[in-house]
Amino acid sequence: GENVEQHPSTLSVQEGDSAVIKCTYSDSASNYFPWYKQELGKGPQLIIDIRSNVGEKKDQRIAVTLNKTAKHFSLHITETQPEDSAVYFCAATGYSTLTFGKGTMLLVSP
Amino acid sequence: DTGVSQDPRHKITKRGQNVTFRCDPISEHNRLYWYRQTLGQGPEFLTYFQNEAQLEKSRLLSDRFSAERPKGSFSTLEIQRTEQGDSAMYLCASSSDRVPFYSPLHFGNGTRLTVT
């Protein structure tokens, strides 16, 4: 089955800096890669996703890049704000269920 | 769109007792998923339904766990003879197969189970 590795496990940045979270996956058949944000006491919330037919997708301050050859994808957050502080999860799937990484705790200091 | 609703939000039970959780998906979604999340980990897949049919079960789902989705609407997850290792957040998610390609999962806020 699919195996998703995510790093770093924690990331501390100053407000206004950029943050990058990286994931690798094992199943070359995977073709859908969402990113979720989870705040304390809440369920994961989808923030952006990318399909295998594109290499990059951007939504305001958030962007995701995908390298299918190397089997890795990354989340980029620019101009970070304190409200970006949360745990971020990457995930991957082919035609079955989502497999999640272990998460990255992002701390944005004012 | 009222989102995915889960009940209860918290459940404390003694080891050996049975517990049941409920999930109400987004109304137009025909797929429903159960995931389990422990501290410091990502969600782990347990099982999923398409309408009322349970199509896939993880090997994590021991025979003490049973899930149902009568009439393809809400779902229940029952854990019998709970063990301390069952303590976790149980997350429900829903999606639609009427969207081309892959439809995003929408998660509820989970039920946190503590087994004492």
PDB file of C-alpha atoms in Angstrom, chain A residues 31-32 36 38 41-46 49 51-53 89 93-103, chain B residues 9 33 35 37 40-45 48 56 89 91 99-110:
ATOM      1  CA  ASN A  31      -2.532  10.708  -8.676  1.00  0.00           C
ATOM      2  CA  TYR A  32      -4.253  12.975  -6.143  1.00  0.00           C
ATOM      3  CA  TYR A  36      -5.175  19.530   5.156  1.00  0.00           C
ATOM      4  CA  GLN A  38      -5.991  20.857  11.491  1.00  0.00           C
ATOM      5  CA  GLY A  41     -10.030  20.274  18.685  1.00  0.00           C
ATOM      6  CA  LYS A  42     -11.172  20.286  15.070  1.00  0.00           C
ATOM      7  CA  GLY A  43     -11.146  17.896  12.157  1.00  0.00           C
ATOM      8  CA  PRO A  44      -8.754  18.331   9.205  1.00  0.00           C
ATOM      9  CA  GLN A  45      -9.809  20.982   6.698  1.00  0.00           C
ATOM     10  CA  LEU A  46      -8.792  20.842   3.043  1.00  0.00           C
ATOM     11  CA  ASP A  49      -5.053  19.876  -3.592  1.00  0.00           C
ATOM     12  CA  ARG A  51      -3.807  16.241  -9.357  1.00  0.00           C
ATOM     13  CA  SER A  52      -1.078  14.441 -11.204  1.00  0.00           C
ATOM     14  CA  ASN A  53      -1.716  16.175 -14.533  1.00  0.00           C
ATOM     15  CA  PHE A  89      -1.074  17.017   6.799  1.00  0.00           C
ATOM     16  CA  THR A  93      -4.157   8.337  -3.173  1.00  0.00           C
ATOM     17  CA  GLY A  94      -4.558   6.470  -6.409  1.00  0.00           C
ATOM     18  CA  TYR A  95      -8.038   5.045  -6.806  1.00  0.00           C
ATOM     19  CA  SER A  96      -8.482   3.953  -3.225  1.00  0.00           C
ATOM     20  CA  THR A  97      -8.513   5.749   0.106  1.00  0.00           C
ATOM     21  CA  LEU A  98      -6.293   8.593   1.292  1.00  0.00           C
ATOM     22  CA  THR A  99      -3.038   7.826   3.106  1.00  0.00           C
ATOM     23  CA  PHE A 100      -1.862  10.661   5.345  1.00  0.00           C
ATOM     24  CA  GLY A 101       1.558  11.786   6.497  1.00  0.00           C
ATOM     25  CA  LYS A 102       2.250  12.211  10.221  1.00  0.00           C
ATOM     26  CA  GLY A 103       1.810  15.950  10.152  1.00  0.00           C
TER      27      GLY A 103
ATOM     28  CA  ARG B   9     -17.746  15.102  20.692  1.00  0.00           C
ATOM     29  CA  TYR B  33     -15.332   7.290   5.619  1.00  0.00           C
ATOM     30  CA  TYR B  35     -10.629   7.376  10.187  1.00  0.00           C
ATOM     31  CA  GLN B  37      -6.262   9.617  14.729  1.00  0.00           C
ATOM     32  CA  GLY B  40       0.962  13.141  16.935  1.00  0.00           C
ATOM     33  CA  GLN B  41      -0.194  11.015  14.011  1.00  0.00           C
ATOM     34  CA  GLY B  42      -2.091  11.556  10.818  1.00  0.00           C
ATOM     35  CA  PRO B  43      -5.560  10.081  10.326  1.00  0.00           C
ATOM     36  CA  GLU B  44      -5.538   6.328   9.624  1.00  0.00           C
ATOM     37  CA  PHE B  45      -8.191   4.806   7.391  1.00  0.00           C
ATOM     38  CA  TYR B  48     -15.635   3.418   3.877  1.00  0.00           C
ATOM     39  CA  GLU B  56     -13.372  -1.421   2.084  1.00  0.00           C
ATOM     40  CA  MET B  89     -10.019  10.638  17.920  1.00  0.00           C
ATOM     41  CA  LEU B  91     -13.022  11.086  12.456  1.00  0.00           C
ATOM     42  CA  VAL B  99     -17.517  14.750  -9.224  1.00  0.00           C
ATOM     43  CA  PRO B 100     -15.123  13.840 -12.031  1.00  0.00           C
ATOM     44  CA  PHE B 101     -11.831  12.382 -10.907  1.00  0.00           C
ATOM     45  CA  TYR B 102     -11.189  12.503  -7.172  1.00  0.00           C
ATOM     46  CA  SER B 103     -13.561  14.304  -4.807  1.00  0.00           C
ATOM     47  CA  PRO B 104     -12.045  15.918  -1.682  1.00  0.00           C
ATOM     48  CA  LEU B 105     -12.878  14.493   1.726  1.00  0.00           C
ATOM     49  CA  HIS B 106     -14.764  16.767   4.105  1.00  0.00           C
ATOM     50  CA  PHE B 107     -14.093  15.878   7.727  1.00  0.00           C
ATOM     51  CA  GLY B 108     -16.196  16.313  10.838  1.00  0.00           C
ATOM     52  CA  ASN B 109     -14.679  17.511  14.113  1.00  0.00           C
ATOM     53  CA  GLY B 110     -14.406  13.964  15.432  1.00  0.00           C
TER      54      GLY B 110
END
